[in-house]
PDB file of C-alpha atoms in Angstrom:
ATOM      1  CA  MET A 262      64.435  61.260 -29.717  1.00 35.00           C
ATOM      2  CA  GLU A 263      66.681  62.715 -27.013  1.00 42.00           C
ATOM      3  CA  LYS A 264      70.385  62.661 -27.699  1.00 44.00           C
ATOM      4  CA  SER A 265      72.502  61.278 -24.850  1.00 39.00           C
ATOM      5  CA  LEU A 266      76.048  59.981 -24.610  1.00 39.00           C
ATOM      6  CA  TYR A 267      76.171  58.763 -21.018  1.00 31.00           C
ATOM      7  CA  ARG A 268      79.154  56.655 -19.968  1.00 36.00           C
ATOM      8  CA  GLN A 269      80.490  56.017 -16.476  1.00 37.00           C
ATOM      9  CA  GLU A 270      84.032  57.143 -15.680  1.00 41.00           C
ATOM     10  CA  GLY A 271      86.475  54.307 -16.141  1.00 40.00           C
ATOM     11  CA  LYS A 272      87.884  54.510 -12.611  1.00 47.00           C
ATOM     12  CA  ARG A 273      84.458  54.053 -11.049  1.00 53.00           C
ATOM     13  CA  GLY A 274      82.570  50.776 -10.808  1.00 54.00           C
ATOM     14  CA  GLU A 275      79.770  50.317 -13.322  1.00 55.00           C
ATOM     15  CA  ASN A 276      77.050  50.772 -10.695  1.00 60.00           C
ATOM     16  CA  ALA A 277      78.847  53.328  -8.524  1.00 84.00           C
ATOM     17  CA  ARG A 278      77.409  56.813  -8.100  1.00 93.00           C
ATOM     18  CA  PRO A 279      79.581  59.902  -8.465  1.00 98.00           C
ATOM     19  CA  LYS A 280      79.722  62.121  -5.402  1.00 98.00           C
ATOM     20  CA  ILE A 281      78.907  65.341  -7.307  1.00 98.00           C
ATOM     21  CA  SER A 282      76.731  65.850 -10.376  1.00 98.00           C
ATOM     22  CA  VAL A 283      77.457  69.146 -12.126  1.00 98.00           C
ATOM     23  CA  ILE A 284      74.614  70.668 -14.164  1.00 98.00           C
ATOM     24  CA  MET A 285      74.880  73.319 -16.875  1.00 98.00           C
ATOM     25  CA  GLY A 286      72.624  74.626 -19.621  1.00 98.00           C
ATOM     26  CA  VAL A 287      74.094  75.984 -22.850  1.00 98.00           C
ATOM     27  CA  TYR A 288      72.503  77.966 -25.658  1.00 97.00           C
ATOM     28  CA  ASN A 289      74.749  78.936 -28.576  1.00 97.00           C
ATOM     29  CA  GLY A 290      77.760  78.667 -26.302  1.00 97.00           C
ATOM     30  CA  ALA A 291      80.247  77.050 -28.657  1.00 97.00           C
ATOM     31  CA  ASP A 292      82.522  80.098 -28.602  1.00 95.00           C
ATOM     32  CA  ARG A 293      82.573  80.559 -24.813  1.00 95.00           C
ATOM     33  CA  MET A 294      82.021  77.246 -23.023  1.00 97.00           C
ATOM     34  CA  ASP A 295      85.427  75.552 -23.438  1.00 98.00           C
ATOM     35  CA  ARG A 296      87.034  77.418 -20.553  1.00 97.00           C
ATOM     36  CA  ALA A 297      84.108  76.617 -18.257  1.00 98.00           C
ATOM     37  CA  ILE A 298      84.168  72.911 -19.106  1.00 98.00           C
ATOM     38  CA  ALA A 299      87.948  72.731 -18.776  1.00 98.00           C
ATOM     39  CA  SER A 300      87.761  74.255 -15.297  1.00 98.00           C
ATOM     40  CA  ILE A 301      85.558  71.363 -14.161  1.00 98.00           C
ATOM     41  CA  CYS A 302      87.870  68.803 -15.736  1.00 98.00           C
ATOM     42  CA  GLU A 303      90.778  70.367 -13.825  1.00 98.00           C
ATOM     43  CA  GLN A 304      89.175  70.134 -10.369  1.00 98.00           C
ATOM     44  CA  SER A 305      91.347  68.636  -7.638  1.00 98.00           C
ATOM     45  CA  PHE A 306      88.228  66.675  -6.578  1.00 98.00           C
ATOM     46  CA  THR A 307      87.656  64.142  -9.347  1.00 98.00           C
ATOM     47  CA  ASP A 308      84.553  62.117  -8.332  1.00 98.00           C
ATOM     48  CA  TRP A 309      81.989  63.946 -10.466  1.00 98.00           C
ATOM     49  CA  GLU A 310      79.822  63.708 -13.560  1.00 98.00           C
ATOM     50  CA  PHE A 311      79.022  66.750 -15.710  1.00 98.00           C
ATOM     51  CA  ILE A 312      75.517  66.885 -17.194  1.00 98.00           C
ATOM     52  CA  ILE A 313      75.446  69.545 -19.937  1.00 98.00           C
ATOM     53  CA  CYS A 314      72.220  70.270 -21.802  1.00 98.00           C
ATOM     54  CA  ASP A 315      72.291  71.964 -25.193  1.00 98.00           C
ATOM     55  CA  ASP A 316      69.096  74.050 -25.242  1.00 98.00           C
ATOM     56  CA  ALA A 317      68.454  73.678 -28.990  1.00 98.00           C
ATOM     57  CA  SER A 318      71.432  75.783 -30.040  1.00 98.00           C
ATOM     58  CA  THR A 319      71.758  76.954 -33.639  1.00 97.00           C
ATOM     59  CA  ASP A 320      75.566  76.992 -33.652  1.00 97.00           C
ATOM     60  CA  HIS A 321      77.877  73.978 -33.254  1.00 97.00           C
ATOM     61  CA  THR A 322      77.429  73.663 -29.478  1.00 98.00           C
ATOM     62  CA  TRP A 323      76.234  70.044 -29.692  1.00 98.00           C
ATOM     63  CA  GLU A 324      79.159  68.918 -31.818  1.00 98.00           C
ATOM     64  CA  LYS A 325      81.613  70.492 -29.367  1.00 98.00           C
ATOM     65  CA  LEU A 326      79.890  68.816 -26.413  1.00 98.00           C
ATOM     66  CA  VAL A 327      80.262  65.467 -28.154  1.00 98.00           C
ATOM     67  CA  GLU A 328      83.966  66.199 -28.612  1.00 98.00           C
ATOM     68  CA  TRP A 329      84.307  66.991 -24.912  1.00 98.00           C
ATOM     69  CA  SER A 330      82.499  63.783 -23.928  1.00 98.00           C
ATOM     70  CA  ASN A 331      84.955  61.831 -26.069  1.00 98.00           C
ATOM     71  CA  LYS A 332      87.833  63.450 -24.183  1.00 97.00           C
ATOM     72  CA  ASP A 333      86.407  62.879 -20.699  1.00 98.00           C
ATOM     73  CA  ARG A 334      84.009  60.031 -19.926  1.00 96.00           C
ATOM     74  CA  ARG A 335      82.484  61.955 -17.003  1.00 98.00           C
ATOM     75  CA  ILE A 336      80.940  64.544 -19.359  1.00 98.00           C
ATOM     76  CA  VAL A 337      77.341  63.703 -20.299  1.00 98.00           C
ATOM     77  CA  PRO A 338      75.800  65.752 -23.141  1.00 98.00           C
ATOM     78  CA  ILE A 339      72.009  65.856 -23.512  1.00 98.00           C
ATOM     79  CA  HIS A 340      69.910  67.883 -25.935  1.00 97.00           C
ATOM     80  CA  ASN A 341      66.603  69.768 -26.074  1.00 98.00           C
ATOM     81  CA  GLU A 342      64.726  69.445 -29.353  1.00 96.00           C
ATOM     82  CA  LYS A 343      63.332  72.965 -28.818  1.00 97.00           C
ATOM     83  CA  ASN A 344      64.506  75.913 -26.764  1.00 96.00           C
ATOM     84  CA  LEU A 345      63.128  75.533 -23.213  1.00 96.00           C
ATOM     85  CA  LYS A 346      65.043  78.337 -21.437  1.00 95.00           C
ATOM     86  CA  LEU A 347      67.227  77.889 -18.388  1.00 96.00           C
ATOM     87  CA  ALA A 348      64.849  76.722 -15.623  1.00 96.00           C
ATOM     88  CA  ALA A 349      63.398  73.839 -17.641  1.00 96.00           C
ATOM     89  CA  THR A 350      66.835  72.967 -18.990  1.00 97.00           C
ATOM     90  CA  LEU A 351      68.314  72.728 -15.483  1.00 98.00           C
ATOM     91  CA  ASN A 352      65.380  70.604 -14.321  1.00 97.00           C
ATOM     92  CA  LYS A 353      66.075  68.247 -17.192  1.00 98.00           C
ATOM     93  CA  CYS A 354      69.729  68.092 -16.156  1.00 98.00           C
ATOM     94  CA  ILE A 355      68.676  67.219 -12.603  1.00 98.00           C
ATOM     95  CA  GLN A 356      66.624  64.307 -13.915  1.00 97.00           C
ATOM     96  CA  HIS A 357      69.808  62.854 -15.430  1.00 98.00           C
ATOM     97  CA  THR A 358      71.946  63.216 -12.297  1.00 98.00           C
ATOM     98  CA  SER A 359      73.069  60.301 -10.173  1.00 97.00           C
ATOM     99  CA  GLY A 360      75.298  62.097  -7.656  1.00 98.00           C
ATOM    100  CA  TYR A 361      74.677  62.816  -3.977  1.00 98.00           C
ATOM    101  CA  TYR A 362      75.377  66.538  -4.415  1.00 98.00           C
ATOM    102  CA  ILE A 363      74.393  68.768  -7.344  1.00 98.00           C
ATOM    103  CA  ALA A 364      76.716  71.593  -8.379  1.00 98.00           C
ATOM    104  CA  ARG A 365      75.800  74.473 -10.656  1.00 98.00           C
ATOM    105  CA  MET A 366      78.006  75.833 -13.381  1.00 98.00           C
ATOM    106  CA  ASP A 367      77.463  78.426 -16.124  1.00 97.00           C
ATOM    107  CA  ASP A 368      78.966  78.303 -19.579  1.00 96.00           C
ATOM    108  CA  ASP A 369      81.038  81.489 -19.350  1.00 95.00           C
ATOM    109  CA  ASP A 370      82.421  81.155 -15.822  1.00 96.00           C
ATOM    110  CA  PHE A 371      85.560  79.484 -14.487  1.00 97.00           C
ATOM    111  CA  SER A 372      85.598  77.271 -11.376  1.00 98.00           C
ATOM    112  CA  TYR A 373      88.782  77.434  -9.355  1.00 98.00           C
ATOM    113  CA  PRO A 374      90.530  74.040  -8.982  1.00 98.00           C
ATOM    114  CA  TRP A 375      89.834  73.864  -5.231  1.00 98.00           C
ATOM    115  CA  ARG A 376      86.087  74.539  -5.549  1.00 98.00           C
ATOM    116  CA  PHE A 377      84.592  71.023  -5.375  1.00 98.00           C
ATOM    117  CA  GLU A 378      87.142  69.734  -2.882  1.00 98.00           C
ATOM    118  CA  GLU A 379      86.248  72.475  -0.396  1.00 98.00           C
ATOM    119  CA  GLN A 380      82.499  72.420  -0.987  1.00 98.00           C
ATOM    120  CA  ASN A 381      82.299  68.622  -0.798  1.00 98.00           C
ATOM    121  CA  ALA A 382      84.276  68.620   2.466  1.00 98.00           C
ATOM    122  CA  PHE A 383      81.995  71.290   3.921  1.00 98.00           C
ATOM    123  CA  LEU A 384      78.765  69.437   3.115  1.00 98.00           C
ATOM    124  CA  ASP A 385      80.202  66.163   4.409  1.00 98.00           C
ATOM    125  CA  ALA A 386      81.099  67.808   7.722  1.00 98.00           C
ATOM    126  CA  ASN A 387      77.996  69.994   8.137  1.00 98.00           C
ATOM    127  CA  PRO A 388      74.760  68.045   7.578  1.00 98.00           C
ATOM    128  CA  GLN A 389      72.674  70.944   8.918  1.00 98.00           C
ATOM    129  CA  TYR A 390      73.254  72.879   5.680  1.00 98.00           C
ATOM    130  CA  ALA A 391      71.254  72.052   2.529  1.00 98.00           C
ATOM    131  CA  PHE A 392      73.718  73.793   0.232  1.00 98.00           C
ATOM    132  CA  VAL A 393      76.973  75.687   0.180  1.00 98.00           C
ATOM    133  CA  SER A 394      78.113  78.550  -2.022  1.00 98.00           C
ATOM    134  CA  GLY A 395      81.018  80.983  -1.846  1.00 98.00           C
ATOM    135  CA  GLN A 396      82.527  84.202  -3.042  1.00 97.00           C
ATOM    136  CA  VAL A 397      83.376  85.016  -6.665  1.00 97.00           C
ATOM    137  CA  ASP A 398      85.876  87.153  -8.517  1.00 96.00           C
ATOM    138  CA  GLY A 399      84.508  89.173 -11.429  1.00 95.00           C
ATOM    139  CA  ILE A 400      86.173  88.714 -14.792  1.00 91.00           C
ATOM    140  CA  THR A 401      85.901  91.387 -17.498  1.00 90.00           C
ATOM    141  CA  LYS A 402      87.661  92.203 -20.754  1.00 87.00           C
ATOM    142  CA  GLU A 403      89.696  94.698 -18.761  1.00 86.00           C
ATOM    143  CA  GLY A 404      90.778  92.190 -16.102  1.00 89.00           C
ATOM    144  CA  MET A 405      89.707  90.638 -12.818  1.00 90.00           C
ATOM    145  CA  ILE A 406      87.750  92.266  -9.995  1.00 91.00           C
ATOM    146  CA  GLU A 407      88.563  90.441  -6.768  1.00 92.00           C
ATOM    147  CA  ASN A 408      85.677  89.609  -4.421  1.00 88.00           C
ATOM    148  CA  TYR A 409      83.176  90.989  -6.954  1.00 91.00           C
ATOM    149  CA  TRP A 410      80.011  90.088  -5.045  1.00 86.00           C
ATOM    150  CA  HIS A 411      80.722  89.449  -1.378  1.00 91.00           C
ATOM    151  CA  ARG A 412      78.054  87.393   0.395  1.00 95.00           C
ATOM    152  CA  LYS A 413      77.724  87.056   4.171  1.00 95.00           C
ATOM    153  CA  GLU A 414      78.684  83.778   5.771  1.00 97.00           C
ATOM    154  CA  PHE A 415      75.369  83.024   7.519  1.00 97.00           C
ATOM    155  CA  PRO A 416      72.441  84.517   5.542  1.00 97.00           C
ATOM    156  CA  GLU A 417      69.068  84.861   7.281  1.00 96.00           C
ATOM    157  CA  LYS A 418      65.575  84.997   5.789  1.00 95.00           C
ATOM    158  CA  LYS A 419      65.383  88.774   6.210  1.00 95.00           C
ATOM    159  CA  ASP A 420      68.515  89.243   4.096  1.00 95.00           C
ATOM    160  CA  PHE A 421      66.650  88.074   0.985  1.00 94.00           C
ATOM    161  CA  LEU A 422      64.644  91.316   1.032  1.00 92.00           C
ATOM    162  CA  LYS A 423      67.775  93.035  -0.294  1.00 91.00           C
ATOM    163  CA  CYS A 424      68.928  90.550  -2.921  1.00 92.00           C
ATOM    164  CA  SER A 425      69.806  86.911  -3.419  1.00 95.00           C
ATOM    165  CA  GLN A 426      72.205  85.838  -0.713  1.00 96.00           C
ATOM    166  CA  PHE A 427      73.935  83.134  -2.724  1.00 97.00           C
ATOM    167  CA  ILE A 428      75.767  83.232  -6.051  1.00 96.00           C
ATOM    168  CA  HIS A 429      74.071  80.588  -8.159  1.00 96.00           C
ATOM    169  CA  PRO A 430      76.906  79.195 -10.339  1.00 96.00           C
ATOM    170  CA  ALA A 431      79.116  78.918  -7.239  1.00 98.00           C
ATOM    171  CA  THR A 432      76.627  76.708  -5.358  1.00 98.00           C
ATOM    172  CA  VAL A 433      76.536  72.984  -4.537  1.00 98.00           C
ATOM    173  CA  PHE A 434      73.234  71.518  -3.268  1.00 98.00           C
ATOM    174  CA  ARG A 435      72.350  68.336  -1.474  1.00 98.00           C
ATOM    175  CA  LYS A 436      70.156  66.504  -3.951  1.00 98.00           C
ATOM    176  CA  GLU A 437      67.267  65.668  -1.602  1.00 97.00           C
ATOM    177  CA  PRO A 438      66.297  69.273  -0.646  1.00 98.00           C
ATOM    178  CA  LEU A 439      66.561  70.322  -4.283  1.00 97.00           C
ATOM    179  CA  ILE A 440      64.155  67.550  -5.320  1.00 97.00           C
ATOM    180  CA  LYS A 441      61.765  68.290  -2.439  1.00 97.00           C
ATOM    181  CA  ALA A 442      61.641  71.932  -3.540  1.00 97.00           C
ATOM    182  CA  GLY A 443      60.563  70.810  -7.003  1.00 96.00           C
ATOM    183  CA  GLY A 444      63.714  72.073  -8.672  1.00 96.00           C
ATOM    184  CA  TYR A 445      63.554  75.354 -10.548  1.00 97.00           C
ATOM    185  CA  ARG A 446      60.244  77.148 -11.011  1.00 94.00           C
ATOM    186  CA  ILE A 447      59.273  77.473 -14.688  1.00 91.00           C
ATOM    187  CA  ALA A 448      57.413  80.786 -14.886  1.00 83.00           C
ATOM    188  CA  LEU A 449      57.698  84.069 -16.732  1.00 80.00           C
ATOM    189  CA  GLU A 450      57.991  86.040 -13.488  1.00 78.00           C
ATOM    190  CA  THR A 451      61.041  84.050 -12.323  1.00 78.00           C
ATOM    191  CA  ARG A 452      62.934  84.047 -15.617  1.00 80.00           C
ATOM    192  CA  ARG A 453      66.482  85.294 -15.060  1.00 81.00           C
ATOM    193  CA  MET A 454      65.730  85.009 -11.320  1.00 87.00           C
ATOM    194  CA  GLU A 455      65.348  81.230 -11.080  1.00 94.00           C
ATOM    195  CA  ASP A 456      68.081  81.060  -8.456  1.00 95.00           C
ATOM    196  CA  TYR A 457      66.645  83.822  -6.241  1.00 96.00           C
ATOM    197  CA  ASP A 458      63.259  82.084  -6.286  1.00 96.00           C
ATOM    198  CA  LEU A 459      64.811  78.694  -5.500  1.00 97.00           C
ATOM    199  CA  PHE A 460      66.895  79.949  -2.577  1.00 98.00           C
ATOM    200  CA  MET A 461      63.891  81.718  -1.034  1.00 97.00           C
ATOM    201  CA  ARG A 462      61.718  78.613  -1.391  1.00 97.00           C
ATOM    202  CA  LEU A 463      64.388  76.465   0.240  1.00 98.00           C
ATOM    203  CA  TYR A 464      64.604  78.873   3.179  1.00 98.00           C
ATOM    204  CA  ALA A 465      60.793  78.944   3.441  1.00 97.00           C
ATOM    205  CA  MET A 466      60.910  75.133   3.728  1.00 97.00           C
ATOM    206  CA  GLY A 467      63.330  75.389   6.653  1.00 97.00           C
ATOM    207  CA  TYR A 468      66.555  74.670   4.786  1.00 98.00           C
ATOM    208  CA  ILE A 469      69.589  76.923   5.153  1.00 98.00           C
ATOM    209  CA  GLY A 470      72.775  77.550   3.192  1.00 98.00           C
ATOM    210  CA  TYR A 471      76.292  78.716   3.937  1.00 98.00           C
ATOM    211  CA  ASN A 472      78.762  80.924   2.081  1.00 98.00           C
ATOM    212  CA  LEU A 473      82.413  79.959   2.154  1.00 98.00           C
ATOM    213  CA  GLN A 474      84.502  83.081   2.494  1.00 97.00           C
ATOM    214  CA  ARG A 475      86.888  82.166  -0.297  1.00 96.00           C
ATOM    215  CA  PRO A 476      86.319  82.700  -4.056  1.00 97.00           C
ATOM    216  CA  MET A 477      84.968  79.574  -5.725  1.00 98.00           C
ATOM    217  CA  LEU A 478      84.897  80.826  -9.315  1.00 97.00           C
ATOM    218  CA  GLN A 479      85.407  83.694 -11.732  1.00 96.00           C
ATOM    219  CA  TYR A 480      82.089  85.231 -12.754  1.00 96.00           C
ATOM    220  CA  THR A 481      81.869  86.877 -16.175  1.00 93.00           C
ATOM    221  CA  VAL A 482      80.752  90.526 -16.105  1.00 91.00           C
ATOM    222  CA  ASP A 483      80.020  92.843 -19.048  1.00 71.00           C
ATOM    223  CA  MET A 484      81.068  96.215 -17.638  1.00 58.00           C
ATOM    224  CA  LYS A 485      80.079  98.250 -20.707  1.00 53.00           C
ATOM    225  CA  LYS A 486      76.458  97.148 -20.428  1.00 48.00           C
ATOM    226  CA  ASN A 487      76.593  96.935 -16.617  1.00 45.00           C
ATOM    227  CA  LYS A 488      75.302  93.470 -17.253  1.00 46.00           C
ATOM    228  CA  VAL A 489      74.097  91.460 -14.273  1.00 46.00           C
ATOM    229  CA  TYR A 490      73.299  88.289 -16.197  1.00 44.00           C
ATOM    230  CA  PRO A 491      75.846  86.585 -18.464  1.00 44.00           C
ATOM    231  CA  PRO A 492      74.775  85.140 -21.837  1.00 50.00           C
ATOM    232  CA  TYR A 493      72.823  82.117 -20.592  1.00 49.00           C
ATOM    233  CA  ARG A 494      71.552  82.422 -17.054  1.00 54.00           C
TER     234      ARG A 494
END
């Protein structure tokens, strides 16, 4: 039976929907996820729920998620009985969301306090965009790298031939386009590239995104291994 500890935030009516649903998958992240979760709890924009799925971890990830949910009623832990990998885990998170917008987060990154306030305001004011992302600062053991991956403000289809034009954990989607796209593709060929595949499919469907030109989060980078993907992406 699936484990779930859903409770509505006390300040919100029992049947009210949060504006933003944050989704995050975690696998054996007990030693790294606290900073990521705390950065969401410290957002200046407070109308959110945080759906976090433990992908059958073998450490004490689940117990820590329960502790976090006891501290903040907006945190909603769910659990996979077996390891499903990231795409399926995120799709499961989406099924549990009730917000109008869906924000991504990864378990070893840090969202700046202004992130949701700015991204929510942008989507409210610009209905022509299906999602909004932004810039990121890289964070390493040696320190911070400002503007680590700069992305152009108005990406076009042709730009995807070079690389993904949006930084996944810094992105907030409108829920409807994400559902119409079928969520994340579960396939061997898109593993570790679930975001690239999703963004290209959204553009193929006629949706477009926008990149704010301000850093939205700190993105963890392993410089010794020249690592592109953090522990669970």
